[in-house]
PDB file of C-alpha atoms in Angstrom:
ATOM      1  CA  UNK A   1      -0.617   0.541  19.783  1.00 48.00           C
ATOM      2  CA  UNK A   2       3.077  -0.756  21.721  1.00 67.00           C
ATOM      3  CA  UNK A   3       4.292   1.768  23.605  1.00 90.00           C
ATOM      4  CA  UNK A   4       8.085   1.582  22.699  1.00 94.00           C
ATOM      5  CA  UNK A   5      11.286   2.530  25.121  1.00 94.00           C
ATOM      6  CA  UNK A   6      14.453   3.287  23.300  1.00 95.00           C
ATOM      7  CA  UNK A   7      17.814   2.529  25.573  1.00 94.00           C
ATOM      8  CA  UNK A   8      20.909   3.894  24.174  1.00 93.00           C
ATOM      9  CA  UNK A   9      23.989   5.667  25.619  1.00 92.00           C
ATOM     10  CA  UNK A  10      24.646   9.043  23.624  1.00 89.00           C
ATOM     11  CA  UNK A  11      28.321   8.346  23.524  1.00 86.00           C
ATOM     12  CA  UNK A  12      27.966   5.068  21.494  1.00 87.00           C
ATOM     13  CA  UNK A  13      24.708   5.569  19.508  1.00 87.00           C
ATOM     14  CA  UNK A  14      23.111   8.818  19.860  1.00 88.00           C
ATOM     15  CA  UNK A  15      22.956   9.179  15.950  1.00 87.00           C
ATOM     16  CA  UNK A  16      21.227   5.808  15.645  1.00 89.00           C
ATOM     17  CA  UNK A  17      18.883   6.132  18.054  1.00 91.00           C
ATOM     18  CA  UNK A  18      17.671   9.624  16.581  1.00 91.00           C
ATOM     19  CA  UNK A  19      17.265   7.514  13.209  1.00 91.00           C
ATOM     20  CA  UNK A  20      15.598   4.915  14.838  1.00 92.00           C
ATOM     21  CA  UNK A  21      12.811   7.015  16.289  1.00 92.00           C
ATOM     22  CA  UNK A  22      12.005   9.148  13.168  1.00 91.00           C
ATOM     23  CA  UNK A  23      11.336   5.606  11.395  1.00 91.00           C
ATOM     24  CA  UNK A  24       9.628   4.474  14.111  1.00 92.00           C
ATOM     25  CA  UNK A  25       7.500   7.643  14.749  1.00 91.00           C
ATOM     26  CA  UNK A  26       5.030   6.837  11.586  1.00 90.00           C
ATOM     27  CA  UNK A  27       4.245   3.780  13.016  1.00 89.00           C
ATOM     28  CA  UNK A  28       2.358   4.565  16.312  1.00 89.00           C
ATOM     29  CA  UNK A  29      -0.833   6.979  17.412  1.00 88.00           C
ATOM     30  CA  UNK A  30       1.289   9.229  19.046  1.00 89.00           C
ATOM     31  CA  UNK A  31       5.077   9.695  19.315  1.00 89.00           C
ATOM     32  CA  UNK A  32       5.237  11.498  22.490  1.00 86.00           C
ATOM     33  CA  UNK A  33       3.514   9.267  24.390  1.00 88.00           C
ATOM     34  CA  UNK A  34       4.043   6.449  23.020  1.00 90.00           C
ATOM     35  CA  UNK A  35       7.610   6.386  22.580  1.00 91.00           C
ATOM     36  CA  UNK A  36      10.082   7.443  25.256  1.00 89.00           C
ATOM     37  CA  UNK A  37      13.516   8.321  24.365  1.00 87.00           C
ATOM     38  CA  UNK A  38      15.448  10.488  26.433  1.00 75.00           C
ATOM     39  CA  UNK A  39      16.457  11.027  30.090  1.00 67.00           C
ATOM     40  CA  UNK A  40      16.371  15.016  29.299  1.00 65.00           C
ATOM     41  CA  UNK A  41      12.355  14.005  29.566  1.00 70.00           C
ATOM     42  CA  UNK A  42      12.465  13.599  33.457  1.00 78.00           C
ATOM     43  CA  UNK A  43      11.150  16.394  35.174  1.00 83.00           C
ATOM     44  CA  UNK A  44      12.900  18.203  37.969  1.00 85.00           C
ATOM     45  CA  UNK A  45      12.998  17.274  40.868  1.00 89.00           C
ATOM     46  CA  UNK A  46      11.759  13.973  40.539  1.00 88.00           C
ATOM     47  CA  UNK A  47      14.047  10.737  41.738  1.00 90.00           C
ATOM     48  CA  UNK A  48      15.457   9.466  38.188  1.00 86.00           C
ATOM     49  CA  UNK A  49      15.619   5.944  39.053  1.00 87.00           C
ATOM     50  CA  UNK A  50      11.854   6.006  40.085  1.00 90.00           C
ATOM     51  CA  UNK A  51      11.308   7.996  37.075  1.00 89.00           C
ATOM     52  CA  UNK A  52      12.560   5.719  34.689  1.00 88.00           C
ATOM     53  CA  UNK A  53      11.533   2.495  36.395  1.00 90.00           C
ATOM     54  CA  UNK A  54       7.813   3.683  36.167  1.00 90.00           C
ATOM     55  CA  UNK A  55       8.492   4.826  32.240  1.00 89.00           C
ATOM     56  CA  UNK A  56       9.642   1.385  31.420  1.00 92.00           C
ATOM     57  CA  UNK A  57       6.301  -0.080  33.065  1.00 93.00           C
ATOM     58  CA  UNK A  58       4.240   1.460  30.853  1.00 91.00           C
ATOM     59  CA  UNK A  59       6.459   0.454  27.904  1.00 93.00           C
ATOM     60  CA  UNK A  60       5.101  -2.814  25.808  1.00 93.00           C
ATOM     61  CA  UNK A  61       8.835  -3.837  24.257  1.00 95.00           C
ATOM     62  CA  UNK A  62      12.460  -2.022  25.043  1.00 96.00           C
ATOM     63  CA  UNK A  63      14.619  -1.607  22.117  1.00 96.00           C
ATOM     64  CA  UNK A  64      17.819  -1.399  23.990  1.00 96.00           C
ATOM     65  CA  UNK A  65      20.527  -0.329  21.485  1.00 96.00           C
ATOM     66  CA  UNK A  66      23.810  -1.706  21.532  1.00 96.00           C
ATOM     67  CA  UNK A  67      27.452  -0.046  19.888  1.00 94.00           C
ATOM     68  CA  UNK A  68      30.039  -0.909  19.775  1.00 92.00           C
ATOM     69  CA  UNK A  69      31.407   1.052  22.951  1.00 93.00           C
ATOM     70  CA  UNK A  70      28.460   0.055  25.124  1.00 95.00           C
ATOM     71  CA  UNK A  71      29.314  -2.530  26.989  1.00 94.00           C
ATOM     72  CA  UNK A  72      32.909  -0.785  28.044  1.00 94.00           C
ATOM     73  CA  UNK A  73      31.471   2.784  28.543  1.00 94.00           C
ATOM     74  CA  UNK A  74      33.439   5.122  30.857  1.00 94.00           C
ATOM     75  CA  UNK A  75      32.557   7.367  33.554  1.00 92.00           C
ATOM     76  CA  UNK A  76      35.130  10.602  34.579  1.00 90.00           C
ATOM     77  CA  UNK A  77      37.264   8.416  36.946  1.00 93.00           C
ATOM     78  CA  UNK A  78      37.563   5.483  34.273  1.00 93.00           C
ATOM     79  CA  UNK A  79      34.940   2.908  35.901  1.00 95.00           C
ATOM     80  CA  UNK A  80      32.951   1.058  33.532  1.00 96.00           C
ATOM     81  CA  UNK A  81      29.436   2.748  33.590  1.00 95.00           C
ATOM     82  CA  UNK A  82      27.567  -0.869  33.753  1.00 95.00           C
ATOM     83  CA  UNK A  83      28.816  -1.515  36.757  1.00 95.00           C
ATOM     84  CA  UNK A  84      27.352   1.490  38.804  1.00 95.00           C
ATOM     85  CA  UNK A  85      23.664   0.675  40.455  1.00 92.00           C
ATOM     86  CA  UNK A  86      22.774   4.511  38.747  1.00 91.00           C
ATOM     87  CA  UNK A  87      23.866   3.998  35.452  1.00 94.00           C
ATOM     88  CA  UNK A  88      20.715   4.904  33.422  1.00 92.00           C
ATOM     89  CA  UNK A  89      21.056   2.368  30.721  1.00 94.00           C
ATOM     90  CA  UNK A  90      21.683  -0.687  33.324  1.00 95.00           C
ATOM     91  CA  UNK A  91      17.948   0.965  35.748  1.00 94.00           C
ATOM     92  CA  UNK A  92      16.368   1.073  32.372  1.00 94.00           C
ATOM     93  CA  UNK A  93      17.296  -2.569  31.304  1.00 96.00           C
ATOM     94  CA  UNK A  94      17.460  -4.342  34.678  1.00 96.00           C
ATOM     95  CA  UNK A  95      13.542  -2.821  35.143  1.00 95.00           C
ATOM     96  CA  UNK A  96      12.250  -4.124  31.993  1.00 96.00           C
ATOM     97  CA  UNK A  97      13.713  -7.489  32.604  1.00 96.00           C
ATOM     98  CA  UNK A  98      12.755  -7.803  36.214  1.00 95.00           C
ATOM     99  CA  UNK A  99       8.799  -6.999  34.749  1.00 94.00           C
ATOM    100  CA  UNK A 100       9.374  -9.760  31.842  1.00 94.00           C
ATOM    101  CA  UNK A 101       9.089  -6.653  29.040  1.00 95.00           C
ATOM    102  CA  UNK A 102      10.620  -7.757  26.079  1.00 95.00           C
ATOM    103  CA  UNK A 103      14.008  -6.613  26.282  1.00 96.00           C
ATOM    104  CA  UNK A 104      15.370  -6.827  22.267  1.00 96.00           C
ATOM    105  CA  UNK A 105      19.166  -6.370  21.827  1.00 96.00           C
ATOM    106  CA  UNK A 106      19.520  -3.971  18.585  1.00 96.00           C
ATOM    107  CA  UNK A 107      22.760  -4.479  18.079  1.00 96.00           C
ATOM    108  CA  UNK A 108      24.356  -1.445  15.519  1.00 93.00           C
ATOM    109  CA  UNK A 109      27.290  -1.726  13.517  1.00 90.00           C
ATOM    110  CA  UNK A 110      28.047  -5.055  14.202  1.00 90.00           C
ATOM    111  CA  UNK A 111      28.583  -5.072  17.894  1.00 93.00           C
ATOM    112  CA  UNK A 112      28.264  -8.701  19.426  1.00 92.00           C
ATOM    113  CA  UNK A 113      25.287  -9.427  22.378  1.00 91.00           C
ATOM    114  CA  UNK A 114      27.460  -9.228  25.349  1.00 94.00           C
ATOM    115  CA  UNK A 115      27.866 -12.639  27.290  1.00 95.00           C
ATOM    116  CA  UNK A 116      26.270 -13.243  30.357  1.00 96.00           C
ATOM    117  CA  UNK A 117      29.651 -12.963  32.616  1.00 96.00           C
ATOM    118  CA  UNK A 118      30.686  -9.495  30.785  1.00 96.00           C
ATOM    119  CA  UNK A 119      27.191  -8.116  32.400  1.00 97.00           C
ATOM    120  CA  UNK A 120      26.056  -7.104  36.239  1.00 96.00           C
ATOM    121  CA  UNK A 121      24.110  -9.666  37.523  1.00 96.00           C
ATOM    122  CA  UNK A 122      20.764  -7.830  36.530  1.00 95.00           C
ATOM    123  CA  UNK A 123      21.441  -7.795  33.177  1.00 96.00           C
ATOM    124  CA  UNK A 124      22.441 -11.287  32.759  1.00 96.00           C
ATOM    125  CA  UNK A 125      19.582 -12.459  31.020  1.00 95.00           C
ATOM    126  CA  UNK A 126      19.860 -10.085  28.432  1.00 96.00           C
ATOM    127  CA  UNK A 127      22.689 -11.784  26.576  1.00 95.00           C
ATOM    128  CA  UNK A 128      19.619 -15.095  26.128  1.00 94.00           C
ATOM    129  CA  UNK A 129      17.059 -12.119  24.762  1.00 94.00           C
ATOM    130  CA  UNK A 130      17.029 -12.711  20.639  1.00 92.00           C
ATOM    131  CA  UNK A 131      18.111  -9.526  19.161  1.00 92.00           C
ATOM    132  CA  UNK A 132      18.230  -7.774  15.345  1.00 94.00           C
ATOM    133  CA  UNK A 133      20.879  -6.009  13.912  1.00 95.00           C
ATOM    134  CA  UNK A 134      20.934  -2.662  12.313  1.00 94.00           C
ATOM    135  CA  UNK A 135      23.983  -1.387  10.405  1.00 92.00           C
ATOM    136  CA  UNK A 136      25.251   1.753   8.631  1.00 89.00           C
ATOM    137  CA  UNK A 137      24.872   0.817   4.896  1.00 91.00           C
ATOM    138  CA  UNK A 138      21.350  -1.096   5.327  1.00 93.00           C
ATOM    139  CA  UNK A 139      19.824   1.046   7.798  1.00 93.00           C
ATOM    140  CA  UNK A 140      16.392   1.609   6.716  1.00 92.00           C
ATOM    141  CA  UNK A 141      16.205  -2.236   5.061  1.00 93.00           C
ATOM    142  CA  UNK A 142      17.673  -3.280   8.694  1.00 94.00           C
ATOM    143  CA  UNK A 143      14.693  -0.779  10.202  1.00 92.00           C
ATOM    144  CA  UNK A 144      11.811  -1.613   7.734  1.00 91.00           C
ATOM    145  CA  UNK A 145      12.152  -5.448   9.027  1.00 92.00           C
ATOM    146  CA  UNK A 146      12.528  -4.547  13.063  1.00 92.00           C
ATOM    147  CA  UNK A 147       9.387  -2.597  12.562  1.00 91.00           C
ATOM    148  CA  UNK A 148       7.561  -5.478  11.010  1.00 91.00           C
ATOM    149  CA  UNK A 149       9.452  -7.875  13.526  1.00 90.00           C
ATOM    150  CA  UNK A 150       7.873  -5.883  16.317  1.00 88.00           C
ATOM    151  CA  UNK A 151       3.900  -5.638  14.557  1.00 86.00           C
ATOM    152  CA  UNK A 152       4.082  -1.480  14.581  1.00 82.00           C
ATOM    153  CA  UNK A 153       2.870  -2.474  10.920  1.00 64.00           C
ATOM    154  CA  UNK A 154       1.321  -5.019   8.613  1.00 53.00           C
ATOM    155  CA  UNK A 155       3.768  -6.938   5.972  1.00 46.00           C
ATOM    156  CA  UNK A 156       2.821  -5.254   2.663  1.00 53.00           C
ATOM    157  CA  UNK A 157       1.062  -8.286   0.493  1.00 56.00           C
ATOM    158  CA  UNK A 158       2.243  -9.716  -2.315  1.00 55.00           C
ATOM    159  CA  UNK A 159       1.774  -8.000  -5.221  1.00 59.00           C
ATOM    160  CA  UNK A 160      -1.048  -9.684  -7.806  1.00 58.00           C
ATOM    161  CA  UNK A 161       1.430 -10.727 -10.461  1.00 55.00           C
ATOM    162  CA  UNK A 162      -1.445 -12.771 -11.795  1.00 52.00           C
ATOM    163  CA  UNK A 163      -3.734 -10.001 -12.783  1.00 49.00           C
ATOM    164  CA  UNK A 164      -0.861  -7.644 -13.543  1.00 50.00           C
ATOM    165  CA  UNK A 165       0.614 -10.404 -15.826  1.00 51.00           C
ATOM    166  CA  UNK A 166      -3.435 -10.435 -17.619  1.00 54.00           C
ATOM    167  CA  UNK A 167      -4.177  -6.734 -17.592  1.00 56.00           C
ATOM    168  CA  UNK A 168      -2.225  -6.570 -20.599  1.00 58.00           C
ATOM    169  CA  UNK A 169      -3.483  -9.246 -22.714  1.00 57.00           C
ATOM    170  CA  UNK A 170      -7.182  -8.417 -21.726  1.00 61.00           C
ATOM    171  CA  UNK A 171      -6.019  -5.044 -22.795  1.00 59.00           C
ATOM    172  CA  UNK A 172      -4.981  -6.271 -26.230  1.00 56.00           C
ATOM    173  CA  UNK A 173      -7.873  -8.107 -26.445  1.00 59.00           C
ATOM    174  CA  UNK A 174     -10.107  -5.587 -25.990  1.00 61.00           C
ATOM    175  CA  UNK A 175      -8.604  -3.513 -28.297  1.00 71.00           C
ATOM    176  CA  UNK A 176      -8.405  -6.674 -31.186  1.00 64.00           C
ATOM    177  CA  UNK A 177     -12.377  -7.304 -30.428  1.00 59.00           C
ATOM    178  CA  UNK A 178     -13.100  -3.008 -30.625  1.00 69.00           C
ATOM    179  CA  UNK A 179     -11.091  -2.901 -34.435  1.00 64.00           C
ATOM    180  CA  UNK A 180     -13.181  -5.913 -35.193  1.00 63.00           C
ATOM    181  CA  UNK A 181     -16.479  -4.118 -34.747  1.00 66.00           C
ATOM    182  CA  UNK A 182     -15.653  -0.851 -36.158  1.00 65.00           C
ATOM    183  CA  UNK A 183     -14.175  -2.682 -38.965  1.00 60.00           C
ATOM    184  CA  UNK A 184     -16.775  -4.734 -39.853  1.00 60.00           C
ATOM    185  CA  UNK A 185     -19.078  -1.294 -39.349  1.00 53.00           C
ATOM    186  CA  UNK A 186     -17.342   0.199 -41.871  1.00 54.00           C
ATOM    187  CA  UNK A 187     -17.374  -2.789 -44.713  1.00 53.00           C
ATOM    188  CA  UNK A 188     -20.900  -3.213 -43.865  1.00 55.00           C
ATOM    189  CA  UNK A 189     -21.290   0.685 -44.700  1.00 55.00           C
ATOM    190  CA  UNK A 190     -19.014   0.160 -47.327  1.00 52.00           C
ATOM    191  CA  UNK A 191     -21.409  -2.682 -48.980  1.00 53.00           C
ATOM    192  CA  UNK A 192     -24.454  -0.822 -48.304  1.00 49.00           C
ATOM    193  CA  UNK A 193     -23.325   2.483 -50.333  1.00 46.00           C
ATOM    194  CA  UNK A 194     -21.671   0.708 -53.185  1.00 51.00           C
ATOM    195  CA  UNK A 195     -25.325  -1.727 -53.286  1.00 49.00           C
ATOM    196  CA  UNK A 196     -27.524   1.614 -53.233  1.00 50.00           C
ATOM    197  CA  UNK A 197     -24.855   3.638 -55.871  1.00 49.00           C
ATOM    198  CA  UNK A 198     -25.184   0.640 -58.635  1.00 47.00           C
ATOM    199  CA  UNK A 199     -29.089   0.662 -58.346  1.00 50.00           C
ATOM    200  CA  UNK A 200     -29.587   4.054 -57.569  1.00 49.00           C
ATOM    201  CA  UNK A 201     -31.533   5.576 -60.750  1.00 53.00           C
ATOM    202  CA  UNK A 202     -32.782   9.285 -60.852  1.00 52.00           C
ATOM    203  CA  UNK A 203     -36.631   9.317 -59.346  1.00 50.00           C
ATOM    204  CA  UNK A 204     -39.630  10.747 -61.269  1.00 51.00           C
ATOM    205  CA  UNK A 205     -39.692  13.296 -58.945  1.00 51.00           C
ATOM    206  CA  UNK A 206     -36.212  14.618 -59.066  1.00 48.00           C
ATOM    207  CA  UNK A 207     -36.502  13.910 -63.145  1.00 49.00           C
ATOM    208  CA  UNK A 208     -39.330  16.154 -63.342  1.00 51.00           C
ATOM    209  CA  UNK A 209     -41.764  13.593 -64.393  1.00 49.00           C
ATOM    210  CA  UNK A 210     -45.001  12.702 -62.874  1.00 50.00           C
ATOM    211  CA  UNK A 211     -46.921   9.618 -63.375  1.00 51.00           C
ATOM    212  CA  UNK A 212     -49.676   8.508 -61.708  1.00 50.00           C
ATOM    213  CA  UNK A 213     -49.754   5.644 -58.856  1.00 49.00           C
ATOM    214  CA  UNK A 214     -50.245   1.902 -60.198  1.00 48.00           C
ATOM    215  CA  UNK A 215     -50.165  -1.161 -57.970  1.00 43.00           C
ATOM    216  CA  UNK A 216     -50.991  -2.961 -61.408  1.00 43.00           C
ATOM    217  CA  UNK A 217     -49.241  -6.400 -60.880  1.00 42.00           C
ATOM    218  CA  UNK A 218     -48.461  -7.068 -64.405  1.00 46.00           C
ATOM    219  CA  UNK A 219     -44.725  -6.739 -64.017  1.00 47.00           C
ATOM    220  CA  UNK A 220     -44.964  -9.362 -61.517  1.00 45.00           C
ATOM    221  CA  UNK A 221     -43.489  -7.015 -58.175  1.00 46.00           C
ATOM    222  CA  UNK A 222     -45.920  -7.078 -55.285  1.00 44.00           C
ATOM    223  CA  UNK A 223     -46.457  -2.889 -54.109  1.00 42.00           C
ATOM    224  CA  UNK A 224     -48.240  -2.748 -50.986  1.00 47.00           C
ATOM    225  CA  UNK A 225     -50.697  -0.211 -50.590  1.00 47.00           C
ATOM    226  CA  UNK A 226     -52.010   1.346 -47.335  1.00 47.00           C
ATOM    227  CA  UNK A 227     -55.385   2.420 -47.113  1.00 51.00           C
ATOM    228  CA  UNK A 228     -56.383   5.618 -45.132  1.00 52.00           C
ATOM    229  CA  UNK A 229     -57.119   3.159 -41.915  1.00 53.00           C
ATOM    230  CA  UNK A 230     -53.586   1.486 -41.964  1.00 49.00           C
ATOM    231  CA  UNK A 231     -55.122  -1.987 -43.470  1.00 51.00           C
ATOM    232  CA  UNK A 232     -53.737  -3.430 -46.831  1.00 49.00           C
ATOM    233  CA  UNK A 233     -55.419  -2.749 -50.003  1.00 48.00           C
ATOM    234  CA  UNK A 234     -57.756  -5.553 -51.059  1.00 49.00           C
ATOM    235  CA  UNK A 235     -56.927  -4.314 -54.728  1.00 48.00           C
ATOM    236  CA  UNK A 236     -53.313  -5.490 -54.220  1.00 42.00           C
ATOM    237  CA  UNK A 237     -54.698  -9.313 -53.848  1.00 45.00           C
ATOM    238  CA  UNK A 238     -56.829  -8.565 -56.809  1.00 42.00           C
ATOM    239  CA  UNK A 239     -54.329  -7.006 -58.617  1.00 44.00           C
ATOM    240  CA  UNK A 240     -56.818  -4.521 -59.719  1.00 46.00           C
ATOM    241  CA  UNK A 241     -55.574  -0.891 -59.916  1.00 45.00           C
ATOM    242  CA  UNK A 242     -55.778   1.387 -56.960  1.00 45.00           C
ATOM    243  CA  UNK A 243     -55.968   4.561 -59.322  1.00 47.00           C
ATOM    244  CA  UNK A 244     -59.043   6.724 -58.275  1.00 50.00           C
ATOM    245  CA  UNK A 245     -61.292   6.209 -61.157  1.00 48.00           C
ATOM    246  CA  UNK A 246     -60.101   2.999 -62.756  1.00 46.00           C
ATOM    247  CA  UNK A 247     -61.724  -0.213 -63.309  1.00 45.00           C
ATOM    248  CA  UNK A 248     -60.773  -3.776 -63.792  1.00 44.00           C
ATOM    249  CA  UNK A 249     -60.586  -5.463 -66.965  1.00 43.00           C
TER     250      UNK A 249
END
């Protein structure tokens, strides 16, 4: 994952800079060491310059963020601040640059990328490095592209509009061929009672009445009889009756 180093002077863009590492923070393994973000981070004791310039060596890209008062930033006694060998923001960019880091000019609120002869001649090159801007009203658009600009994150794909645009009509048409079924179900049901009602006759059994069993064929229907075994009846081919007792003729 890029190890990220945020430049930025607190007069000009301290309140950017805070936004821009809380949506940058999601985006890598681990914040505190891989992003670095304030000077208030260098330990006492320690030679700041040194500090930094080994901070920036480990960095894989250096946002360096640019307001509108950057470039004309004033010490106590009035001297521009770029123009001192231990301003912070000129040791952080004139280290990246001199390692060929990418140096990208985030340039908030509409502040221009200073020209070559407005910078110390360290920082000259940044005014060729290709920048992004971020503003007020579209921050998190303006943020959600940097991020993507610098690969902290995949581009979301593009959303299947064929099988969303489907999903419905296979919906439908699932539905259309379910009605089908059950409705032919039912008018199948519906034919089968109203067939068994309008031949349906009271049996001998229910009636009260018992007669004895005939596989005579004189009526001309075909009963099947079952023997004890399972096998058909040889009576029914002869037509002869299957009553115990009876005899042909």
């Amino acid at each position: 994952m890029a190890k990220i180093f945020i430049s930025y002077r607190r007069e000009d863009s301290q309140y950017q800079a805070d936004r821009l590492h809380t949506a940058i923070k999601p985006h890598v393994d681990d914040p505190a060491r891989d992003i670095f973000i304030d000077i208030d981070n260098i330990p006492l004791g320690v030679n700041f310059a040194t500090y930094l310039d080994g901070k920036v060596a480990e960095c894989e890209v250096l946002l360096a963020l640019i307001g509108p008062g950057w470039l004309e930033a004033r010490d106590g006694a009035g001297n521009r601040r770029l123009d001192s060998p231990d301003d912070f923001v000129r040791i952080e960019i004139a280290s990246a640059l001199k390692r060929g880091i990418p140096v990208v000019p985030v340039l908030m609120d509409g502040a221009p990328v200073p020209r070559a002869d407005q910078l110390p001649e360290d920082l000259k090159e940044l005014a060729l490095r290709n920048g992004t801007a971020i503003s007020r009203s579209t921050f998190e658009a303006d943020t959600v592209r940097m991020v993507k600009a610098l690969g902290l994150v995949e581009p979301e794909p593009d959303p299947p509009a064929r099988k969303k645009s489907r999903a419905p009509l296979i919906a439908v048409a699932a539905i259309a061929v379910i009605g089908a079924i059950i409705g032919g179900f039912a008018l199948s049901q519906s034919q089968f009672w109203d067939a068994g009602e309008s031949e349906w006759e009271p049996s001998d059994e229910a009636s009260g009445v018992s007669e004895p069993t005939d596989t005579t064929l004189g009526n001309g229907d075909l009963y099947e009889v079952l023997g004890e075994d399972g096998a058909l009846s040889p009576d029914i081919v002869s037509g002869e009756s299957t009553v115990p007792g009876s005899a042909a003729g």
